[in-house]
């Protein structure tokens, strides 16, 4: 149940919400993405060149920072939905995120915040001090908290402005428009960040290049707070996590109950709920909603406390989470391929990035092809492939959510093989040109080759992500729609941590017995191609694991409904 704040009762709030608040919420969310992507794009170069960090150390910091940015929105969503409300969480994130970007910008302005400058002629560079690293990580931590606050509730908070303002028919139309503008603005912000901000960083330096993201965060916060008096604010006092623990404890208390599938049992359920009997899967949890004394229950007597007796809805919500964990875990290793951006950037910087003799594409801007490929694939699938295939087959054509997930995982294997091949060719050219001892040398090979794996990553990520969103949304109870929408971000967070772990293991194993690390800071002496091949091998294992999990899970609810609709149309 949602509890309206006293502010909603005032005359000023009667006309609150609606489209007039949409611009301010979207602006804050989009400017945060522009700032975050602008900082992340060249961060590997900033850590290596300004903090004199090795490739592995710098990549680890970025992976942990990325993981925190993908995990903290889930934490923020929990507080937004169960206690403080969405507006305070977004407001907190906006302020803390701005402070984080300001502090990170100050590391470029204050000489004492970084090691002394190290020129090419310097024989030995001074490493970063403990204080300098702590200051850097603290600023990145604040930025991650800001991301967690803004991303956790912005979309849901914007939806509140329409759902609570209009009737059902008008709110659905308004929501469709709102979500479209939200995603479009976010994509545009990322593209601007990966072109304009990245170019500024390379041409005008870190002081200006890191100052722009701080300005973005400031403008986003100002935009959000300027419409505070027009927002519709509400908060939910229920706790899904608490409900999960109640089911576990209640089922344990009723562990001596036998014949759980007996249809003579009375199950405790909500008054107007469509779920009156629990499913047969994970039947041991059904004990949590069995009424011990039916006569007492049916006569309206006192029901045991919620830690002894739960509703069917609570049981099914926990089952939904437990059932999807294996398939969800396949997306973690899939996310490892998406987390290779920093290493790909180092590879790109060692290649010829000139389009003309006077214009050179910034290395981080090549990742734009990831987003362009993703958008083009969505348009192609929705507007060309599906209608054309449906016309040829004479009935509606669609790819199931699990099939989309599987195609994404399969493409992730192809991505790593292509990256390994490109690096094998690049390294061979570097050795042939005698650049083995010069990691900053640019080999005679066009960086445009990097666009191919970026496009493949974009298509793979789009297929897998869309498949996961459809799968979670269709398989979870409607009361868990918000949780379903955050699970993909959680797998991205876990993927970043796994990527960092794999990177460290490969680095430690490859440099045994005095050998050069495959992930050497000198890319021409390392073997990044071997590293990519190891990841591709893990992708094969992940594909086999996915097939096993998909078989064990069985048919999806959404797929069954679509099959029935397609058969009915085919019979007409």
XYZ file of C-alpha atoms in Angstrom:
572
model
C 0.000 0.000 0.000
C 1.217 3.490 -0.724
C 0.996 6.210 1.830
C 0.545 9.744 0.489
C 2.606 12.447 2.085
C 0.813 15.435 3.670
C 2.092 17.606 0.840
C -0.306 15.869 -1.533
C -3.232 17.127 0.476
C -2.425 20.774 -0.146
C -4.110 22.808 -2.838
C -0.806 23.285 -4.666
C -0.488 19.544 -5.253
C -3.911 19.082 -6.851
C -2.520 20.070 -10.247
C 0.931 18.563 -9.704
C 2.586 16.001 -11.948
C 1.905 15.448 -15.611
C 3.980 16.382 -18.639
C 5.258 19.629 -17.138
C 7.459 17.659 -14.736
C 8.727 15.199 -17.359
C 11.409 17.515 -18.763
C 13.031 18.126 -15.366
C 13.222 14.429 -14.424
C 14.521 13.357 -17.827
C 17.066 16.188 -17.875
C 18.524 15.122 -14.535
C 18.738 11.435 -15.536
C 20.222 12.208 -18.971
C 22.808 14.686 -17.695
C 23.925 12.104 -15.112
C 24.517 9.585 -17.903
C 26.407 12.183 -19.948
C 28.625 12.922 -16.953
C 29.251 9.277 -16.028
C 30.008 8.091 -19.547
C 32.168 11.141 -20.148
C 34.294 10.290 -17.117
C 34.407 6.554 -17.778
C 35.357 6.794 -21.452
C 38.985 7.893 -20.990
C 39.452 6.952 -17.329
C 41.928 4.168 -18.170
C 44.190 6.748 -19.852
C 43.866 9.156 -16.930
C 44.895 6.487 -14.415
C 47.790 5.209 -16.516
C 49.181 8.587 -17.592
C 48.469 10.786 -14.566
C 48.582 8.264 -11.697
C 51.261 6.022 -13.272
C 49.176 2.909 -12.684
C 49.707 -0.370 -14.517
C 47.083 -1.765 -16.824
C 45.776 -4.350 -14.341
C 45.520 -1.922 -11.413
C 43.823 0.761 -13.493
C 41.418 -1.739 -15.068
C 40.524 -3.139 -11.636
C 39.632 0.314 -10.305
C 37.424 0.991 -13.319
C 35.746 -2.420 -13.066
C 34.933 -1.911 -9.370
C 33.701 1.606 -10.087
C 31.462 0.306 -12.888
C 30.207 -2.529 -10.691
C 29.287 -0.083 -7.937
C 27.452 2.116 -10.431
C 25.360 -0.847 -11.588
C 24.717 -2.318 -8.127
C 23.901 0.782 -6.075
C 20.726 1.579 -8.079
C 19.280 -1.652 -6.661
C 20.102 -0.464 -3.141
C 18.596 2.920 -3.905
C 15.461 1.297 -5.312
C 15.029 -0.682 -2.080
C 15.098 2.475 0.053
C 12.934 4.383 -2.430
C 10.215 1.714 -2.450
C 10.239 0.660 1.193
C 11.050 3.667 3.336
C 12.068 7.196 2.345
C 10.384 7.496 -1.060
C 11.658 8.184 -4.574
C 12.078 11.957 -4.441
C 14.500 11.978 -1.467
C 16.618 9.197 -3.015
C 16.960 11.070 -6.319
C 17.667 14.328 -4.492
C 20.346 12.666 -2.358
C 21.929 11.070 -5.417
C 21.971 14.360 -7.312
C 23.804 16.160 -4.516
C 26.302 13.394 -3.731
C 26.953 12.727 -7.421
C 27.748 16.386 -7.998
C 30.147 16.391 -5.040
C 31.853 13.277 -6.422
C 32.431 14.806 -9.864
C 33.677 18.053 -8.300
C 36.165 16.133 -6.159
C 37.318 14.132 -9.191
C 37.762 17.368 -11.138
C 39.847 18.774 -8.280
C 42.304 15.879 -8.706
C 43.144 17.411 -12.087
C 43.461 20.934 -10.650
C 45.534 20.283 -7.505
C 49.082 19.098 -8.315
C 49.459 17.401 -4.918
C 46.480 15.155 -5.709
C 48.519 13.288 -8.339
C 52.101 12.017 -8.698
C 54.636 14.382 -10.320
C 54.554 14.646 -14.102
C 56.443 11.845 -15.826
C 57.850 12.652 -19.275
C 58.962 10.124 -21.883
C 62.607 10.812 -21.027
C 62.143 10.024 -17.331
C 63.752 6.705 -16.423
C 61.548 6.014 -13.405
C 58.156 7.544 -12.559
C 57.053 8.148 -8.988
C 54.057 5.942 -8.077
C 50.869 7.282 -6.541
C 50.861 7.728 -2.771
C 48.287 6.032 -0.568
C 46.552 9.354 0.091
C 46.307 10.128 -3.625
C 44.746 6.747 -4.386
C 42.315 7.065 -1.459
C 41.260 10.534 -2.631
C 40.726 9.246 -6.164
C 38.694 6.232 -5.026
C 36.672 8.360 -2.615
C 35.652 10.707 -5.430
C 34.705 7.748 -7.631
C 32.764 6.259 -4.722
C 30.748 9.448 -4.258
C 30.044 9.515 -7.994
C 28.795 5.901 -7.819
C 26.486 6.723 -4.906
C 25.097 9.571 -6.972
C 24.492 7.222 -9.892
C 22.764 4.778 -7.537
C 20.415 7.440 -6.228
C 19.470 8.943 -9.591
C 19.128 5.773 -11.661
C 17.323 3.801 -8.967
C 14.159 5.842 -8.974
C 14.141 8.381 -11.832
C 12.128 6.278 -14.276
C 9.636 5.138 -11.631
C 9.363 8.656 -10.193
C 8.576 10.013 -13.650
C 5.930 7.327 -14.132
C 4.323 8.396 -10.834
C 3.668 11.814 -12.320
C 1.291 10.272 -14.878
C -0.178 7.222 -13.112
C -1.257 9.287 -10.110
C -2.413 12.258 -12.181
C -4.514 10.775 -15.006
C -7.025 7.980 -15.329
C -5.864 4.558 -16.536
C -6.389 5.197 -20.268
C -4.652 8.579 -20.300
C -1.830 7.411 -18.041
C -0.980 4.495 -20.346
C -0.672 6.811 -23.352
C 1.357 9.304 -21.315
C 3.675 6.571 -20.023
C 4.395 5.335 -23.556
C 5.445 8.850 -24.534
C 7.443 9.326 -21.346
C 9.429 6.084 -21.691
C 10.192 6.877 -25.316
C 11.552 10.317 -24.479
C 13.428 8.924 -21.478
C 15.360 6.360 -23.519
C 15.880 8.738 -26.452
C 17.284 11.455 -24.195
C 19.569 8.976 -22.430
C 20.933 7.646 -25.730
C 21.489 11.180 -27.042
C 23.294 12.154 -23.824
C 25.642 9.161 -24.107
C 26.419 9.887 -27.752
C 27.185 13.541 -26.972
C 29.368 12.452 -24.091
C 31.357 9.984 -26.203
C 31.995 12.595 -28.886
C 32.059 16.104 -27.441
C 33.374 15.381 -23.931
C 35.931 12.823 -25.109
C 37.203 15.214 -27.797
C 37.559 18.008 -25.223
C 39.533 15.704 -22.920
C 42.006 14.818 -25.656
C 42.357 18.330 -27.093
C 42.110 20.608 -24.046
C 43.262 18.280 -21.281
C 41.851 16.714 -18.146
C 41.128 19.951 -16.301
C 38.550 21.071 -18.841
C 37.554 17.527 -19.824
C 36.654 16.524 -16.252
C 35.126 19.907 -15.486
C 32.390 19.444 -18.096
C 30.899 16.321 -16.405
C 30.810 18.282 -13.133
C 28.850 21.011 -14.918
C 26.490 18.345 -16.288
C 25.809 17.062 -12.764
C 25.215 20.608 -11.506
C 22.764 21.372 -14.309
C 20.972 18.078 -13.688
C 20.578 18.783 -9.965
C 19.371 22.334 -10.614
C 16.865 21.025 -13.153
C 15.514 18.423 -10.746
C 15.192 20.700 -7.720
C 13.688 23.590 -9.696
C 10.467 21.622 -10.204
C 10.205 20.314 -6.627
C 6.934 22.087 -5.929
C 5.288 20.434 -8.950
C 6.172 16.812 -8.274
C 3.755 14.162 -7.073
C 5.515 12.346 -4.241
C 4.583 9.074 -2.628
C 6.263 6.250 -0.808
C 5.601 2.587 -0.235
C 5.941 1.172 3.263
C 5.972 -2.470 2.185
C 9.188 -4.456 2.082
C 9.660 -7.206 -0.471
C 12.884 -8.396 1.148
C 11.149 -8.735 4.501
C 8.443 -10.779 2.794
C 11.060 -13.209 1.477
C 12.433 -13.831 4.955
C 8.902 -14.283 6.302
C 8.231 -17.041 3.763
C 11.459 -18.838 4.639
C 10.827 -18.683 8.378
C 7.130 -19.578 8.071
C 7.900 -22.603 5.876
C 10.512 -23.731 8.400
C 8.031 -23.414 11.258
C 5.575 -25.577 9.288
C 8.237 -28.070 8.197
C 6.415 -30.966 9.877
C 3.377 -30.456 7.645
C 3.040 -33.383 5.198
C 1.365 -33.811 1.806
C 1.922 -30.227 0.755
C 0.203 -30.833 -2.585
C -3.001 -32.027 -0.897
C -5.898 -30.073 -2.445
C -7.871 -30.205 0.806
C -5.593 -27.614 2.371
C -6.735 -24.028 2.782
C -4.172 -21.501 1.669
C -3.915 -17.986 3.011
C -4.249 -15.442 0.196
C -5.080 -11.793 -0.283
C -8.758 -10.932 -0.559
C -8.753 -9.834 -4.221
C -5.719 -11.782 -5.379
C -5.840 -13.974 -8.483
C -3.451 -16.376 -6.746
C -5.428 -18.570 -4.370
C -3.373 -21.774 -4.642
C 0.432 -21.976 -4.834
C 2.199 -23.589 -7.788
C 3.697 -27.081 -7.667
C 7.278 -25.900 -8.197
C 9.439 -25.626 -5.053
C 6.581 -27.151 -3.077
C 8.449 -27.060 0.226
C 7.783 -23.307 0.338
C 4.026 -23.890 0.092
C 4.010 -24.787 3.780
C 4.387 -21.100 4.557
C 0.848 -20.319 3.352
C -1.033 -23.384 4.634
C -3.686 -22.450 7.194
C -3.339 -24.715 10.198
C -6.887 -24.188 11.446
C -9.254 -23.725 8.453
C -12.387 -23.296 10.558
C -10.809 -20.503 12.513
C -9.600 -18.917 9.292
C -12.910 -19.208 7.439
C -14.894 -17.713 10.311
C -12.750 -14.631 10.271
C -10.774 -15.515 13.346
C -7.370 -14.177 14.213
C -4.637 -15.170 11.755
C -1.168 -16.050 12.939
C 1.490 -13.378 12.601
C 3.137 -12.831 9.222
C 6.262 -14.701 10.377
C 4.154 -17.845 10.863
C 1.659 -17.594 8.000
C 2.228 -15.887 4.650
C 0.051 -15.263 1.628
C 0.201 -17.235 -1.613
C 1.451 -14.079 -3.334
C 4.440 -13.868 -0.998
C 5.318 -17.506 -1.624
C 5.091 -17.129 -5.404
C 7.211 -13.970 -5.333
C 10.037 -15.811 -3.583
C 9.656 -18.772 -5.946
C 9.921 -16.445 -8.938
C 13.260 -15.124 -7.693
C 14.677 -18.556 -6.878
C 13.603 -20.068 -10.209
C 15.255 -17.428 -12.379
C 18.608 -17.290 -10.539
C 20.296 -19.939 -12.769
C 19.234 -18.239 -15.999
C 20.041 -14.826 -14.534
C 23.560 -16.009 -13.733
C 24.227 -16.719 -17.425
C 23.986 -12.976 -18.027
C 26.852 -12.332 -15.602
C 29.539 -13.852 -17.838
C 27.782 -12.304 -20.833
C 28.396 -8.951 -19.142
C 32.125 -9.697 -18.942
C 32.398 -9.120 -22.689
C 30.705 -5.717 -22.303
C 33.200 -4.828 -19.556
C 36.245 -4.933 -21.855
C 35.905 -1.300 -22.939
C 39.008 -0.076 -21.087
C 41.257 -2.750 -22.621
C 39.787 -2.169 -26.089
C 40.522 1.553 -25.654
C 44.217 0.869 -24.977
C 44.283 -1.282 -28.110
C 42.559 1.465 -30.108
C 45.017 4.145 -28.968
C 47.898 2.146 -30.466
C 46.260 2.114 -33.925
C 45.929 4.782 -36.616
C 42.792 6.792 -35.823
C 43.061 9.328 -38.651
C 40.153 9.794 -41.034
C 41.935 12.539 -42.920
C 45.460 13.858 -42.568
C 44.219 16.573 -40.212
C 41.404 14.850 -38.273
C 41.870 12.041 -35.767
C 38.971 10.269 -34.054
C 39.294 10.209 -30.248
C 39.891 6.640 -29.104
C 36.932 6.527 -26.727
C 34.561 7.777 -29.446
C 34.789 4.442 -31.252
C 32.442 2.990 -28.631
C 29.639 5.063 -30.190
C 29.352 2.274 -32.747
C 28.141 0.067 -29.865
C 25.066 2.259 -29.324
C 24.462 2.900 -33.027
C 24.523 -0.838 -33.758
C 22.138 -1.494 -30.865
C 19.642 1.121 -32.094
C 19.847 -0.045 -35.724
C 19.331 -3.660 -34.675
C 16.216 -2.786 -32.663
C 14.777 -0.890 -35.643
C 15.692 -3.709 -38.052
C 14.194 -6.416 -35.831
C 10.985 -4.550 -35.007
C 10.275 -2.873 -38.351
C 11.781 -5.222 -40.938
C 12.589 -8.723 -39.665
C 9.389 -9.409 -37.682
C 6.905 -8.052 -40.288
C 8.733 -9.741 -43.179
C 9.028 -13.110 -41.413
C 5.382 -12.940 -40.318
C 4.282 -12.292 -43.898
C 6.354 -15.198 -45.238
C 5.196 -17.626 -42.536
C 1.565 -16.504 -42.679
C 1.414 -16.127 -38.898
C 3.008 -13.892 -36.235
C 6.756 -14.378 -35.949
C 8.724 -13.730 -32.790
C 11.858 -14.828 -30.981
C 11.283 -16.108 -27.465
C 12.963 -14.328 -24.589
C 15.250 -17.298 -23.893
C 16.216 -17.551 -27.566
C 17.181 -13.870 -27.562
C 19.305 -14.437 -24.471
C 20.991 -17.422 -26.117
C 21.735 -15.507 -29.336
C 23.356 -12.742 -27.282
C 25.587 -15.237 -25.478
C 26.546 -16.900 -28.774
C 27.456 -13.523 -30.299
C 29.571 -12.697 -27.240
C 31.804 -15.651 -28.165
C 32.142 -14.290 -31.702
C 33.031 -10.838 -30.322
C 35.978 -12.147 -28.334
C 37.278 -14.213 -31.267
C 37.168 -11.150 -33.542
C 38.959 -9.043 -30.900
C 41.637 -11.712 -30.538
C 42.171 -11.823 -34.316
C 42.431 -8.022 -34.613
C 44.915 -7.860 -31.731
C 46.963 -10.721 -33.242
C 47.306 -8.746 -36.487
C 48.002 -5.452 -34.665
C 50.686 -6.961 -32.441
C 52.378 -8.605 -35.404
C 52.566 -5.267 -37.196
C 53.937 -3.574 -34.062
C 56.728 -6.156 -33.740
C 57.494 -5.925 -37.443
C 57.839 -2.139 -37.104
C 60.107 -2.644 -34.055
C 57.719 -1.029 -31.566
C 58.099 -3.739 -28.905
C 59.658 -1.341 -26.389
C 57.415 1.610 -27.248
C 53.875 1.120 -25.936
C 52.852 4.624 -27.068
C 53.766 4.006 -30.707
C 51.000 3.996 -33.305
C 51.144 1.047 -35.678
C 50.302 1.248 -39.355
C 46.849 -0.299 -38.971
C 43.513 1.507 -39.130
C 41.563 1.703 -35.880
C 38.358 1.401 -37.910
C 38.734 -2.378 -37.485
C 37.614 -1.875 -33.865
C 34.175 -0.807 -35.088
C 33.348 -4.415 -36.063
C 33.647 -5.944 -32.558
C 31.896 -2.897 -31.058
C 28.954 -3.438 -33.421
C 28.838 -7.126 -32.544
C 28.909 -6.276 -28.826
C 26.061 -3.817 -29.358
C 23.880 -6.420 -31.080
C 24.806 -9.139 -28.572
C 24.093 -6.911 -25.587
C 20.803 -5.723 -27.074
C 19.582 -9.261 -27.777
C 20.579 -10.556 -24.351
C 19.275 -7.527 -22.425
C 15.921 -7.368 -24.204
C 15.547 -11.110 -23.718
C 16.273 -10.792 -20.012
C 13.868 -7.868 -19.532
C 11.080 -9.788 -21.304
C 11.868 -12.982 -19.411
C 11.943 -11.419 -15.941
C 8.880 -9.264 -16.556
C 6.773 -12.160 -17.874
C 7.890 -14.718 -15.289
C 7.696 -12.502 -12.197
C 4.422 -11.583 -10.470
C 3.200 -8.101 -11.380
C 3.991 -6.936 -7.855
C 7.663 -7.526 -8.651
C 7.877 -5.545 -11.899
C 10.325 -3.048 -10.387
C 12.642 -5.811 -9.197
C 12.435 -7.438 -12.628
C 13.593 -4.233 -14.308
C 16.711 -3.993 -12.107
C 17.983 -7.569 -12.408
C 19.794 -6.863 -15.687
C 21.698 -4.008 -14.039
C 22.589 -6.367 -11.210
C 24.095 -8.838 -13.695
C 26.116 -5.992 -15.231
C 27.453 -5.172 -11.771
C 28.356 -8.790 -11.087
C 29.875 -9.022 -14.568
C 32.226 -6.134 -13.839
C 33.427 -7.847 -10.659
C 33.903 -11.159 -12.469
C 35.806 -9.359 -15.245
C 38.162 -7.850 -12.677
C 38.669 -11.279 -11.063
C 39.412 -12.937 -14.414
C 41.821 -10.142 -15.307
C 43.764 -10.634 -12.070
C 43.896 -14.427 -12.433
C 45.172 -14.237 -16.032
C 47.733 -11.605 -15.042
C 49.062 -13.671 -12.128
C 49.186 -16.956 -14.046
C 50.720 -15.530 -17.227
C 53.618 -13.782 -15.471
C 54.794 -16.811 -13.525
C 58.477 -17.780 -13.835
C 59.380 -14.260 -14.835
C 57.319 -14.204 -18.039
C 55.734 -11.039 -19.377
C 52.095 -10.670 -18.342
C 49.515 -11.109 -21.089
C 47.911 -7.928 -19.722
C 51.147 -5.945 -19.667
C 51.024 -2.147 -19.533
C 53.159 -2.358 -22.666
C 50.544 -3.656 -25.074
C 53.185 -4.629 -27.636
C 54.961 -6.942 -25.172
C 51.746 -8.419 -23.752
C 49.381 -10.887 -25.357
C 45.949 -9.292 -25.269
C 44.941 -11.733 -28.011
C 45.510 -14.668 -25.630
C 43.448 -12.870 -22.990
C 40.555 -12.473 -25.446
C 40.752 -16.152 -26.382
C 40.475 -17.184 -22.719
C 37.305 -15.071 -22.423
C 35.948 -16.637 -25.619
C 36.505 -20.091 -24.088
C 34.509 -19.050 -21.043
C 31.762 -17.851 -23.391
C 31.537 -21.367 -24.832
C 31.188 -22.800 -21.317
C 28.555 -20.175 -20.555
C 26.622 -21.137 -23.690
C 26.503 -24.793 -22.619
C 25.479 -23.731 -19.106
C 22.715 -21.550 -20.557
C 21.336 -24.440 -22.618
C 21.235 -26.622 -19.496
C 19.485 -23.929 -17.430
C 17.024 -23.186 -20.233
C 16.114 -26.874 -20.539
C 15.718 -27.253 -16.766
C 13.508 -24.162 -16.491
C 10.995 -25.331 -19.074
C 8.635 -23.156 -21.159
C 8.102 -19.513 -20.311
C 4.667 -18.104 -19.525
C 4.949 -15.352 -22.152
C 6.099 -17.818 -24.810
C 3.140 -20.089 -24.103
C 0.693 -17.197 -24.491
C 2.271 -16.083 -27.779
C 2.248 -19.646 -29.135
C -1.446 -19.941 -28.352
C -2.217 -16.607 -30.044
C -0.152 -17.557 -33.091
C -1.885 -20.941 -33.426
C -5.300 -19.292 -33.179
C -4.402 -16.839 -35.943
C -2.969 -19.644 -38.059
C -6.205 -21.659 -37.766
C -8.361 -18.781 -38.953
